Amino acid sequence: MTDIAQPSHTGASAMPKKRSRLHNLAANKSLWRGITAIAVFLVIWEIGARWDEWFGKEWMIPGIGLIPPPSDVFEVWLTVLPKPGYWNSWYQSLARVLSGFLSAMIIGIPFGLALAVNKYFRDIFFPPFEILRPIPPLAWVPASLIFWPTNEMSIAFVTFLGAFFTIVINVVGGARTIDVRYLRAAQSMGASQWDLFSKIILPGTLPSIFTGAAVGMGITWEVVLAAEMISGGGTQGGGGLGFFIWNSYMGGSLEQIVVGMISIGIAGYLCSSAIRMLGDWFMPWRRLF
Amino acid sequence: MPNLNTRGALSIRNVTKIYDPEGVNVMAVKDCSMEIAAGEVCMIVGPSGCGKTTLLNAIAGFHSITSGEILLDGELLCGPGKPKADQGAERMVVFQNGALFPWKTLAQNVAYGPRVQGRSSKAEAMEKARDMLAEAGLGNVTEKYPGEVSSGMSRRAEIVRALINDPKVLLLDEPYRAMDALTKSIMHESLLETYDRTKVTIFFITHDLEEAIFLGDKVHIVTTRPCQLKKTVEVNIPRPRSYQTQSSEEFRHLMEEVNEAVHEEAIKAFQAGERELA
C-alpha cells in the first residue's frame, strides 16, 4: 500500500501508463543513463586510443594505445556491413547458438524436472550427470569430432552440452526449493499429483528455468565462438562470427577484430533480451518486483 | 448468541510428539489434551518454539504424532495405528508467512481448491472466487497478483481461499505475526466479521495476548516445550465484538489473568534457552 501512496523517485517508468510507448521510452531515465554511459565509454576509448597520435609516440598509453579507436572501428564496420559474408557469419553463429540452446532446453527442462520430483530417476541419473557436468564443453571437442560425422554436428553437440548442464542444474535447484507451504496448501485443497506438478511445481520452477536459460545462453555463445575459432574456415563447420574474428586476426585487421567482438556483444545482448522478454511473458507476476 | 454450527469439533487427546526418536529425542508435545467445540474460536498461546505449530501440523496432516489421538467430529484423524492424518480440505491451514501462490491472481488462488477438487467448472469457480473476495472487501483487487497487494490484503485473501473449500476447521498459524498494530486491528475485525458470518471452528496460534482475548472464545495457554495445556481462560465477552471491546474492564481483567500464566512460561522458556546456549 505504501508504494502507491509515496511519490515515485524512479521517474517516468513508474508513472501510470497513459502515455504513448515512445514517450515513455524518451522519458525513461534509466535508458538515458545507459546511453550516456556507453557514450562516455566510447569517448574515453577514443581519446585513449588517439593520445599518441596527438602528443607523439612517447605518450602512448599502454594497452589502450594499441587498440584502434572507435571511430576507425566504425568506419571499417561501415565497409563490412554491406558484405553478405558478414551477415552470413551472424546467421551461422546465431543458428548454432539457437539450435544448441533450444535442444538443451527441450531435453534439459523435462530431465531436470524428472530429477527433481522422482526419487528413483534421481538415484539412477544424478550420479552420472554429476560426473559429466564438471567436464568443460571444450574438453568434449576432440571426442565429438571423432564421434560425429560432420564438424557442424560436433559444434552443435558441444554447444548443446554447454547449455544443458546449466539448465538442468537450475531446474533441479528451482524445483527442489519450492516453498513447502505451497505444496502443503495445494495438497490440503485436494490437489492431485498432476495438479501439484502442473500448477505448483512447474510455475514455481519457471524463475529458475529462466535463470538457467540466461546463463546457458551465455555459455552457448562462448562455446560456439570457441568452436568456430578451433574449426577454422573451410567448407565444413566454418564461418560464423568466431571465424570472422579469427580471419581478421590472420589478415591483420585490428579494426575488423573489434567489429567482430562488438557484433558478438550485440548478438548476445539481443539473445538475453529475448529471454528476458519471454520470461516477462511467461511470468507476469514477476514483472512487479 | 447461540452457535448453530455443529461441525468441526476437535478432540486432542493425550497427544505426544517426539522428533527424531533415534537421535536427539526432542519432545515437542507431551501428553497434551484439549477439547474444541464445534464453531468455537480457540486461541493457543504459548512461548516461541513450544510446540504449538507441531500440534497444528498434526491436525493438518503435515506431521505424524508419536502417541495419543486427534478426532474431528468423532472421527479419528490420527491415533494408534495411523500416526499421520490425511490432508484434507475440511481442515484448511493459513500459514505464518502466507502461502498464496505468487503465480496466480487472487481470484485464481481462491478458485484453486474448487478447481482441483473437480467440484465446479473453471468459470464457476472463478465467479465464486470473485464473489467471495468481494464479500471480504477485496472486490477491486481480484485480478491482482499477491505481490501487488499489501500483506493485509493477501492474508485476507488467503482466508477466503481456505473458506471457499467449506472447511470444518480453520487452522491459523500466527497469520498476523509480521503486521503492524494498525493493520492487525483491521485484520482482526475482518476475521471476526468472517467468523460471525460462517461460524467456522477456528484453531488459532498466536503470541499476542490481546489478539487471543479479542478474537477467542477460549484461550488455551500452553507450557514451554514440551507443549502441554497449562490453563484455559474462557472469554465471555459477547459477540459481535469491536475494537472498543479492548478498552473494557472485563478485557483488562482477562489480560491480567492470561498474562500471569503466560509470563511464567515465558520465563521458563527463556531460561531453558539460556541453558541450551551456555
Coordinates of C-alpha atoms in Angstrom, one line a residue:
Chain A
M1 CA 0.0 0.0 0.0
T2 CA 2.8 2.3 0.9
D3 CA 4.5 2.3 -2.5
I4 CA 1.3 3.5 -4.2
A5 CA 0.9 6.4 -1.8
Q6 CA 4.5 7.6 -1.9
P7 CA 5.8 9.8 -4.8
S8 CA 8.0 7.8 -7.0
H9 CA 11.6 8.6 -7.3
T10 CA 12.3 6.3 -10.2
G11 CA 10.9 8.8 -12.7
A12 CA 8.5 8.1 -15.6
S13 CA 9.0 4.3 -15.6
A14 CA 6.8 4.0 -12.5
M15 CA 4.2 6.5 -13.6
P16 CA 0.8 5.4 -14.8
K17 CA 1.0 4.1 -18.4
K18 CA -1.3 6.6 -20.0
R19 CA 1.2 8.0 -22.4
S20 CA 2.5 6.5 -25.7
R21 CA 5.3 3.9 -25.6
L22 CA 7.7 6.2 -27.4
H23 CA 7.0 9.0 -25.0
N24 CA 7.6 6.6 -22.1
L25 CA 10.8 5.5 -23.6
A26 CA 12.0 9.0 -24.2
A27 CA 11.2 9.9 -20.5
N28 CA 12.9 6.7 -19.2
K29 CA 15.8 7.9 -17.1
S30 CA 17.5 4.5 -16.9
L31 CA 17.6 4.3 -20.6
W32 CA 19.3 7.8 -20.9
R33 CA 21.7 6.9 -18.2
G34 CA 22.6 3.7 -20.1
I35 CA 23.1 5.6 -23.4
T36 CA 25.2 8.3 -21.6
A37 CA 27.4 5.6 -20.0
I38 CA 28.1 4.0 -23.4
A39 CA 28.8 7.4 -25.0
V40 CA 31.2 8.3 -22.2
F41 CA 32.9 4.9 -22.5
L42 CA 33.4 5.5 -26.3
V43 CA 34.8 9.0 -25.8
I44 CA 37.3 7.7 -23.2
W45 CA 38.3 4.9 -25.6
E46 CA 38.6 7.3 -28.5
I47 CA 40.8 9.7 -26.5
G48 CA 42.9 6.9 -25.0
A49 CA 43.5 5.3 -28.4
R50 CA 44.4 8.6 -30.2
W51 CA 46.6 10.0 -27.4
D52 CA 49.8 9.1 -29.1
E53 CA 48.6 10.5 -32.4
W54 CA 48.1 13.8 -30.8
F55 CA 51.0 14.0 -28.4
G56 CA 53.6 11.8 -30.0
K57 CA 54.6 8.2 -29.7
E58 CA 56.3 8.6 -26.3
W59 CA 52.9 9.5 -24.8
M60 CA 51.2 6.3 -25.9
I61 CA 49.1 4.9 -23.1
P62 CA 50.0 1.2 -22.7
G63 CA 47.3 -1.2 -23.7
I64 CA 44.6 1.1 -24.9
G65 CA 47.0 2.9 -27.2
L66 CA 47.4 -0.2 -29.2
I67 CA 43.7 -0.6 -29.8
P68 CA 42.1 1.1 -32.8
P69 CA 39.9 4.0 -31.8
P70 CA 36.1 3.5 -32.1
S71 CA 35.8 5.9 -35.0
D72 CA 38.1 3.7 -37.1
V73 CA 36.3 0.6 -36.0
F74 CA 33.0 2.3 -37.0
E75 CA 34.5 3.1 -40.4
V76 CA 35.6 -0.4 -41.0
W77 CA 32.2 -1.6 -39.8
L78 CA 30.5 0.5 -42.5
T79 CA 32.6 -1.1 -45.2
V80 CA 31.8 -4.6 -43.7
L81 CA 28.1 -4.0 -43.3
P82 CA 27.0 -4.3 -46.9
K83 CA 29.0 -7.5 -47.4
P84 CA 26.9 -10.7 -47.3
G85 CA 29.8 -12.6 -45.7
Y86 CA 29.4 -10.6 -42.5
W87 CA 25.7 -11.2 -42.3
N88 CA 26.3 -14.9 -43.1
S89 CA 28.7 -15.0 -40.1
W90 CA 25.9 -13.6 -37.9
Y91 CA 23.4 -16.1 -39.3
Q92 CA 25.8 -19.1 -38.9
S93 CA 26.6 -18.3 -35.3
L94 CA 23.1 -17.5 -34.3
A95 CA 21.8 -20.7 -35.9
R96 CA 24.4 -22.7 -34.0
V97 CA 23.6 -21.0 -30.7
L98 CA 19.9 -21.3 -31.1
S99 CA 19.9 -25.0 -32.2
G100 CA 22.2 -25.9 -29.3
F101 CA 20.4 -23.8 -26.8
L102 CA 16.9 -24.9 -27.9
S103 CA 17.8 -28.6 -27.9
A104 CA 19.3 -28.1 -24.4
M105 CA 16.1 -26.5 -23.2
I106 CA 13.9 -29.2 -24.8
I107 CA 15.8 -32.0 -23.2
G108 CA 17.1 -30.3 -20.1
I109 CA 13.9 -29.0 -18.6
P110 CA 12.0 -32.3 -18.6
F111 CA 15.1 -34.1 -17.5
G112 CA 15.7 -31.6 -14.6
L113 CA 12.0 -31.8 -13.5
A114 CA 12.2 -35.6 -13.5
L115 CA 15.3 -35.5 -11.4
A116 CA 13.6 -33.1 -9.0
V117 CA 10.3 -34.9 -8.5
N118 CA 11.2 -38.6 -8.9
K119 CA 13.5 -40.2 -6.4
Y120 CA 14.2 -43.3 -8.5
F121 CA 15.0 -41.2 -11.5
R122 CA 17.3 -39.1 -9.4
D123 CA 19.1 -42.1 -7.8
I124 CA 19.8 -43.5 -11.3
F125 CA 20.6 -40.5 -13.4
F126 CA 22.0 -37.9 -11.0
P127 CA 25.4 -39.6 -10.3
P128 CA 26.4 -39.9 -14.0
F129 CA 25.1 -36.5 -14.6
E130 CA 27.2 -35.1 -11.8
I131 CA 30.3 -36.8 -13.1
L132 CA 29.8 -35.5 -16.7
R133 CA 28.8 -32.0 -15.6
P134 CA 32.3 -30.7 -14.5
I135 CA 33.8 -31.6 -17.8
P136 CA 34.1 -28.2 -19.7
P137 CA 32.3 -28.2 -23.0
L138 CA 35.5 -27.6 -24.9
A139 CA 37.1 -30.7 -23.5
W140 CA 34.4 -32.6 -25.4
V141 CA 35.6 -31.1 -28.7
P142 CA 38.1 -33.8 -29.7
A143 CA 35.9 -36.7 -28.7
S144 CA 32.9 -35.2 -30.5
L145 CA 35.0 -34.5 -33.6
I146 CA 35.7 -38.2 -33.7
F147 CA 32.2 -39.3 -32.8
W148 CA 30.1 -37.1 -35.0
P149 CA 30.3 -37.5 -38.8
T150 CA 30.5 -33.7 -39.6
N151 CA 32.2 -30.8 -37.9
E152 CA 28.8 -29.0 -37.9
M153 CA 27.3 -31.8 -35.8
S154 CA 30.2 -31.7 -33.3
I155 CA 29.8 -28.0 -32.9
A156 CA 26.0 -28.5 -32.3
F157 CA 26.7 -31.2 -29.8
V158 CA 29.3 -29.3 -27.8
T159 CA 27.0 -26.2 -27.8
F160 CA 24.2 -28.4 -26.6
L161 CA 26.3 -29.6 -23.7
G162 CA 27.3 -26.1 -22.7
A163 CA 23.8 -25.1 -22.1
F164 CA 22.4 -28.5 -21.0
F165 CA 24.2 -28.9 -17.7
T166 CA 23.5 -25.4 -16.5
I167 CA 19.8 -25.6 -17.4
V168 CA 19.3 -28.9 -15.7
I169 CA 21.1 -27.8 -12.5
N170 CA 19.0 -24.7 -12.3
V171 CA 15.7 -26.6 -13.0
V172 CA 16.6 -29.2 -10.3
G173 CA 17.5 -26.5 -7.8
G174 CA 14.4 -24.4 -8.5
A175 CA 12.0 -27.3 -8.3
R176 CA 13.5 -28.7 -5.1
T177 CA 13.5 -25.4 -3.3
I178 CA 9.8 -24.6 -3.9
D179 CA 8.4 -23.5 -0.6
V180 CA 6.9 -26.5 1.2
R181 CA 4.0 -24.2 2.2
Y182 CA 2.8 -24.0 -1.4
L183 CA 2.9 -27.8 -1.7
R184 CA 1.1 -28.3 1.6
A185 CA -1.5 -25.7 0.8
A186 CA -2.2 -27.3 -2.6
Q187 CA -2.4 -30.8 -1.1
S188 CA -4.7 -29.6 1.6
M189 CA -7.0 -28.3 -1.0
G190 CA -7.1 -31.7 -2.7
A191 CA -4.6 -31.3 -5.5
S192 CA -3.8 -34.5 -7.4
Q193 CA -0.2 -35.3 -8.2
W194 CA -0.7 -33.9 -11.7
D195 CA -2.2 -30.7 -10.3
L196 CA 0.7 -30.4 -8.0
F197 CA 3.2 -30.8 -10.8
S198 CA 1.5 -28.6 -13.4
K199 CA 0.1 -25.8 -11.3
I200 CA 2.6 -25.6 -8.4
I201 CA 6.0 -27.2 -9.3
L202 CA 6.1 -26.0 -12.9
P203 CA 5.2 -22.4 -12.3
G204 CA 7.3 -22.4 -9.2
T205 CA 10.3 -23.5 -11.1
L206 CA 9.8 -21.1 -14.0
P207 CA 12.0 -18.4 -12.5
S208 CA 14.9 -20.9 -12.1
I209 CA 14.3 -22.1 -15.6
F210 CA 14.8 -18.6 -17.0
T211 CA 17.8 -18.0 -14.8
G212 CA 19.3 -21.2 -16.2
A213 CA 18.3 -20.2 -19.7
A214 CA 20.0 -16.8 -19.3
V215 CA 23.2 -18.4 -18.0
G216 CA 23.0 -21.2 -20.6
M217 CA 22.6 -18.7 -23.4
G218 CA 25.9 -17.0 -22.3
I219 CA 27.7 -20.3 -22.2
T220 CA 26.4 -21.4 -25.7
W221 CA 27.8 -18.2 -27.1
E222 CA 31.2 -18.9 -25.5
V223 CA 31.2 -22.4 -26.8
V224 CA 30.1 -21.6 -30.3
L225 CA 32.7 -18.9 -30.7
A226 CA 35.5 -21.0 -29.4
A227 CA 34.4 -24.0 -31.6
E228 CA 34.3 -21.7 -34.6
M229 CA 37.8 -20.5 -34.0
I230 CA 39.0 -24.0 -33.5
S231 CA 37.3 -25.5 -36.5
G232 CA 38.5 -22.7 -38.7
G233 CA 37.2 -21.9 -42.2
G234 CA 36.7 -24.4 -44.9
T235 CA 33.5 -25.9 -46.2
Q236 CA 32.7 -27.9 -43.2
G237 CA 31.7 -26.2 -40.0
G238 CA 33.4 -23.0 -40.9
G239 CA 32.2 -19.4 -40.8
G240 CA 30.4 -17.7 -38.1
L241 CA 31.5 -14.7 -36.0
G242 CA 34.2 -16.7 -34.3
F243 CA 35.8 -17.4 -37.6
F244 CA 35.2 -13.8 -38.7
I245 CA 37.4 -12.7 -35.8
W246 CA 40.0 -15.4 -36.4
N247 CA 40.2 -14.5 -40.0
S248 CA 40.5 -10.8 -39.2
Y249 CA 43.4 -11.7 -36.9
M250 CA 45.1 -13.7 -39.6
G251 CA 44.5 -10.8 -42.0
G252 CA 46.0 -8.4 -39.6
S253 CA 42.9 -6.1 -39.4
L254 CA 42.7 -4.9 -35.8
E255 CA 39.6 -2.9 -36.6
Q256 CA 37.8 -5.9 -38.0
I257 CA 38.6 -7.9 -34.9
V258 CA 36.9 -5.3 -32.8
V259 CA 34.0 -5.2 -35.2
G260 CA 33.6 -9.0 -34.7
M261 CA 33.8 -8.6 -31.0
I262 CA 31.2 -5.9 -30.8
S263 CA 29.0 -7.9 -33.1
I264 CA 29.1 -10.8 -30.7
G265 CA 28.3 -8.4 -27.8
I266 CA 25.3 -7.1 -29.7
A267 CA 24.2 -10.6 -30.6
G268 CA 24.5 -11.8 -27.1
Y269 CA 22.6 -8.8 -25.8
L270 CA 19.8 -9.5 -28.3
C271 CA 19.6 -13.1 -27.1
S272 CA 19.4 -12.3 -23.5
S273 CA 16.8 -9.5 -24.1
A274 CA 14.8 -12.1 -25.9
I275 CA 15.0 -14.4 -22.9
R276 CA 14.0 -11.6 -20.6
M277 CA 11.0 -10.7 -22.7
L278 CA 10.0 -14.4 -22.8
G279 CA 10.4 -14.5 -19.1
D280 CA 8.2 -11.5 -18.6
W281 CA 5.6 -13.0 -20.8
F282 CA 5.6 -16.4 -19.1
M283 CA 5.8 -15.0 -15.6
P284 CA 3.5 -11.9 -15.5
W285 CA 3.6 -12.0 -11.7
R286 CA 7.4 -11.3 -11.8
R287 CA 7.1 -8.0 -13.6
L288 CA 6.1 -6.4 -10.3
F289 CA 9.3 -7.0 -8.5
Chain B
M1 CA -25.6 -15.6 20.6
P2 CA -26.3 -19.3 20.2
N3 CA -23.8 -21.1 17.9
L4 CA -25.7 -23.2 15.4
N5 CA -22.6 -24.8 13.9
T6 CA -22.4 -28.5 14.6
R7 CA -19.3 -29.2 12.5
G8 CA -15.7 -29.0 13.4
A9 CA -15.4 -30.3 17.0
L10 CA -11.8 -31.2 17.6
S11 CA -10.6 -33.5 20.3
I12 CA -6.9 -33.7 21.1
R13 CA -6.3 -36.5 23.5
N14 CA -3.0 -37.2 25.2
V15 CA -1.0 -36.3 22.1
T16 CA 2.7 -36.7 22.4
K17 CA 5.2 -35.9 19.6
I18 CA 8.8 -36.8 19.8
Y19 CA 11.0 -35.6 17.0
D20 CA 13.8 -37.9 15.7
P21 CA 13.2 -40.9 18.0
E22 CA 16.6 -42.3 17.2
G23 CA 18.7 -39.2 17.7
V24 CA 18.4 -36.2 19.9
N25 CA 14.8 -37.0 21.0
V26 CA 13.2 -33.6 21.2
M27 CA 9.9 -33.9 22.9
A28 CA 7.8 -31.2 21.3
V29 CA 4.4 -32.1 22.7
K30 CA 3.8 -34.1 25.8
D31 CA 0.5 -35.7 26.8
C32 CA -1.4 -32.7 25.5
S33 CA -5.2 -32.7 25.6
M34 CA -7.8 -30.2 24.7
E35 CA -11.4 -30.1 23.5
I36 CA -12.5 -27.6 21.0
A37 CA -16.3 -27.4 20.5
A38 CA -17.9 -27.0 17.0
G39 CA -17.9 -23.4 15.9
E40 CA -15.6 -22.3 18.7
V41 CA -12.7 -19.8 18.3
C42 CA -9.9 -21.4 20.2
M43 CA -6.7 -19.5 20.7
I44 CA -3.5 -21.3 21.6
V45 CA -1.0 -19.1 23.4
G46 CA 2.5 -20.1 24.5
P47 CA 6.2 -19.2 24.3
S48 CA 8.1 -19.4 21.0
G49 CA 9.1 -22.8 19.8
C50 CA 7.0 -24.5 22.4
G51 CA 5.4 -27.0 20.0
K52 CA 2.1 -25.2 19.1
T53 CA 2.9 -25.4 15.4
T54 CA 3.7 -29.1 15.9
L55 CA 0.2 -29.6 17.2
L56 CA -1.3 -27.7 14.2
N57 CA 0.8 -29.7 11.8
A58 CA -0.5 -32.9 13.3
I59 CA -4.1 -31.8 12.9
A60 CA -3.5 -30.7 9.3
G61 CA -1.8 -33.9 8.5
F62 CA 1.7 -32.5 7.7
H63 CA 3.4 -34.4 10.5
S64 CA 2.7 -37.6 12.4
I65 CA 2.2 -37.9 16.1
T66 CA 4.0 -40.3 18.4
S67 CA 1.1 -41.2 20.6
G68 CA -2.4 -40.1 21.6
E69 CA -5.2 -39.3 19.2
I70 CA -6.9 -36.5 17.4
L71 CA -10.5 -36.6 16.4
L72 CA -12.6 -34.4 14.2
D73 CA -16.3 -34.6 14.8
G74 CA -15.8 -38.0 16.4
E75 CA -13.8 -39.4 13.5
L76 CA -10.2 -40.4 14.1
L77 CA -7.8 -38.2 12.2
C78 CA -4.7 -39.7 13.6
G79 CA -4.1 -42.1 16.5
P80 CA -2.9 -45.6 17.3
G81 CA -2.1 -47.4 14.1
K82 CA -2.4 -44.2 12.0
P83 CA 0.2 -41.8 13.1
K84 CA -0.3 -39.2 10.4
A85 CA -3.7 -37.7 9.4
D86 CA -4.6 -37.5 5.7
Q87 CA -4.5 -33.9 4.4
G88 CA -7.9 -32.7 3.5
A89 CA -9.9 -29.7 2.6
E90 CA -12.0 -29.9 5.8
R91 CA -9.0 -28.7 7.7
M92 CA -7.6 -25.6 5.9
V93 CA -4.4 -24.0 7.1
V94 CA -3.4 -20.3 6.8
F95 CA 0.3 -20.2 7.2
Q96 CA 2.5 -17.8 9.2
N97 CA 4.1 -16.1 6.2
G98 CA 1.2 -16.6 3.8
A99 CA 1.2 -19.2 1.1
L100 CA -0.8 -17.7 -1.7
F101 CA 0.6 -18.9 -4.9
P102 CA 2.6 -15.9 -6.3
W103 CA 2.0 -17.0 -9.9
K104 CA -1.8 -16.9 -9.6
T105 CA -4.0 -13.8 -9.2
L106 CA -6.0 -13.6 -6.0
A107 CA -9.1 -14.9 -7.8
Q108 CA -7.2 -17.8 -9.3
N109 CA -5.7 -18.6 -5.9
V110 CA -9.2 -18.7 -4.3
A111 CA -10.6 -20.7 -7.2
Y112 CA -7.8 -23.3 -6.9
G113 CA -9.5 -25.5 -4.3
P114 CA -12.8 -26.0 -6.1
R115 CA -10.9 -26.4 -9.4
V116 CA -8.6 -29.2 -8.3
Q117 CA -11.4 -30.9 -6.4
G118 CA -13.3 -31.0 -9.6
R119 CA -16.3 -29.5 -7.8
S120 CA -17.0 -26.9 -10.4
S121 CA -16.1 -25.7 -13.8
K122 CA -13.3 -23.1 -14.2
A123 CA -15.8 -20.3 -14.9
E124 CA -18.0 -21.2 -11.9
A125 CA -15.0 -21.4 -9.6
M126 CA -13.7 -18.1 -10.7
E127 CA -17.1 -16.4 -10.4
K128 CA -17.5 -17.8 -6.9
A129 CA -13.9 -16.8 -6.0
R130 CA -14.6 -13.2 -7.1
D131 CA -17.9 -13.1 -5.2
M132 CA -16.2 -14.3 -2.0
L133 CA -13.3 -11.9 -2.4
A134 CA -15.7 -9.1 -2.9
E135 CA -17.5 -10.2 0.3
A136 CA -14.2 -9.9 2.2
G137 CA -13.7 -6.4 0.8
L138 CA -11.3 -7.4 -1.9
G139 CA -13.6 -6.9 -4.9
N140 CA -11.2 -4.4 -6.6
V141 CA -8.1 -6.5 -6.4
T142 CA -9.3 -9.9 -7.6
E143 CA -7.2 -9.8 -10.7
K144 CA -4.0 -8.7 -9.0
Y145 CA -1.1 -11.0 -8.1
P146 CA -0.3 -11.5 -4.4
G147 CA 2.9 -9.5 -4.9
E148 CA 0.9 -6.5 -6.0
V149 CA -1.3 -6.2 -2.9
S150 CA -0.5 -5.4 0.8
S151 CA 0.2 -8.2 3.2
G152 CA -3.1 -7.5 4.9
M153 CA -5.0 -8.0 1.7
S154 CA -3.1 -11.1 0.8
R155 CA -3.7 -12.6 4.3
R156 CA -7.4 -11.8 4.0
A157 CA -7.4 -13.4 0.5
E158 CA -5.8 -16.5 2.0
I159 CA -8.5 -16.9 4.5
V160 CA -11.0 -16.6 1.7
R161 CA -9.1 -19.3 -0.2
A162 CA -9.5 -21.5 2.8
L163 CA -13.2 -20.7 3.3
I164 CA -14.2 -21.5 -0.3
N165 CA -13.5 -25.1 0.5
D166 CA -16.1 -25.0 3.2
P167 CA -13.7 -26.4 5.8
K168 CA -14.8 -27.7 9.2
V169 CA -11.8 -26.1 10.9
L170 CA -9.6 -23.2 10.0
L171 CA -6.1 -23.7 11.3
L172 CA -4.3 -20.4 11.6
D173 CA -0.6 -20.3 12.5
E174 CA 0.2 -16.8 13.6
P175 CA -1.3 -15.3 10.5
Y176 CA -0.8 -11.7 11.5
R177 CA 2.6 -12.0 13.1
A178 CA 4.6 -9.6 11.0
M179 CA 2.0 -7.0 10.8
D180 CA 1.9 -3.6 12.4
A181 CA -0.6 -3.0 15.1
L182 CA -2.9 -0.9 13.0
T183 CA -3.1 -3.4 10.1
K184 CA -3.5 -6.1 12.7
S185 CA -6.6 -4.5 14.2
I186 CA -8.2 -4.2 10.8
M187 CA -7.4 -7.9 10.2
H188 CA -9.0 -8.8 13.5
E189 CA -12.2 -7.0 12.7
S190 CA -12.3 -8.6 9.3
L191 CA -11.7 -12.1 10.8
L192 CA -14.4 -11.5 13.4
E193 CA -16.8 -10.4 10.7
T194 CA -16.0 -13.5 8.7
Y195 CA -16.4 -15.7 11.7
D196 CA -19.8 -14.1 12.6
R197 CA -20.9 -14.9 9.1
T198 CA -19.6 -18.5 8.8
K199 CA -19.2 -19.7 12.4
V200 CA -16.4 -22.0 11.3
T201 CA -14.3 -23.6 14.0
I202 CA -11.0 -21.7 14.4
F203 CA -7.8 -23.1 15.8
F204 CA -5.6 -20.0 16.1
I205 CA -2.0 -20.0 17.3
T206 CA -0.6 -16.7 18.5
H207 CA 1.9 -14.9 20.8
D208 CA -0.3 -11.8 21.0
L209 CA -2.3 -11.9 24.2
E210 CA -4.6 -9.1 23.2
E211 CA -5.3 -10.8 19.9
A212 CA -6.0 -14.0 21.8
I213 CA -8.6 -12.5 24.1
F214 CA -10.1 -10.2 21.5
L215 CA -10.8 -13.0 19.0
G216 CA -11.2 -16.1 21.1
D217 CA -14.0 -17.9 22.9
K218 CA -11.4 -19.7 24.8
V219 CA -7.7 -19.0 25.3
H220 CA -5.6 -22.2 25.9
I221 CA -2.3 -21.3 27.4
V222 CA 0.3 -24.0 26.8
T223 CA 3.6 -24.6 28.6
T224 CA 7.0 -24.2 27.1
R225 CA 8.4 -27.2 25.4
P226 CA 7.2 -29.9 25.7
C227 CA 3.8 -28.4 24.9
Q228 CA 1.1 -29.2 27.4
L229 CA -2.1 -27.4 28.3
K230 CA -1.5 -25.2 31.3
K231 CA -4.6 -23.2 31.7
T232 CA -7.8 -22.4 29.8
V233 CA -9.3 -19.0 30.1
E234 CA -12.9 -18.5 29.0
V235 CA -13.6 -15.3 27.2
N236 CA -17.2 -14.4 27.9
I237 CA -17.3 -11.1 26.0
P238 CA -20.4 -11.2 23.8
R239 CA -20.1 -11.1 20.0
P240 CA -20.1 -9.2 17.8
R241 CA -17.0 -7.5 19.3
S242 CA -15.5 -4.3 18.1
Y243 CA -12.2 -2.6 18.8
Q244 CA -13.8 -0.8 21.8
T245 CA -14.1 -4.1 23.5
Q246 CA -10.4 -3.9 24.1
S247 CA -10.7 -1.0 26.5
S248 CA -13.4 -2.6 28.7
E249 CA -12.8 -3.5 32.3
E250 CA -13.6 -7.2 31.5
F251 CA -11.0 -7.2 28.8
R252 CA -8.3 -5.8 31.0
H253 CA -9.1 -8.3 33.7
L254 CA -8.8 -11.2 31.3
M255 CA -5.5 -9.8 30.1
E256 CA -4.1 -9.9 33.6
E257 CA -5.2 -13.4 34.0
V258 CA -3.7 -14.6 30.8
N259 CA -0.6 -12.6 31.2
E260 CA 0.2 -14.1 34.5
A261 CA 0.0 -17.6 33.2
V262 CA 2.0 -16.9 30.1
H263 CA 4.7 -14.8 31.8
E264 CA 5.6 -17.8 33.9
E265 CA 6.1 -19.9 30.9
A266 CA 8.0 -17.2 29.0
I267 CA 10.5 -17.0 31.8
K268 CA 10.9 -20.8 31.8
A269 CA 11.4 -20.8 28.1
F270 CA 13.9 -18.0 28.3
Q271 CA 15.9 -19.8 31.0
A272 CA 15.8 -23.1 29.1
G273 CA 17.1 -21.2 26.0
E274 CA 19.9 -19.8 28.1
R275 CA 20.9 -23.2 29.3
E276 CA 20.9 -24.6 25.8
L277 CA 23.2 -21.9 24.6
A278 CA 25.6 -21.9 27.5

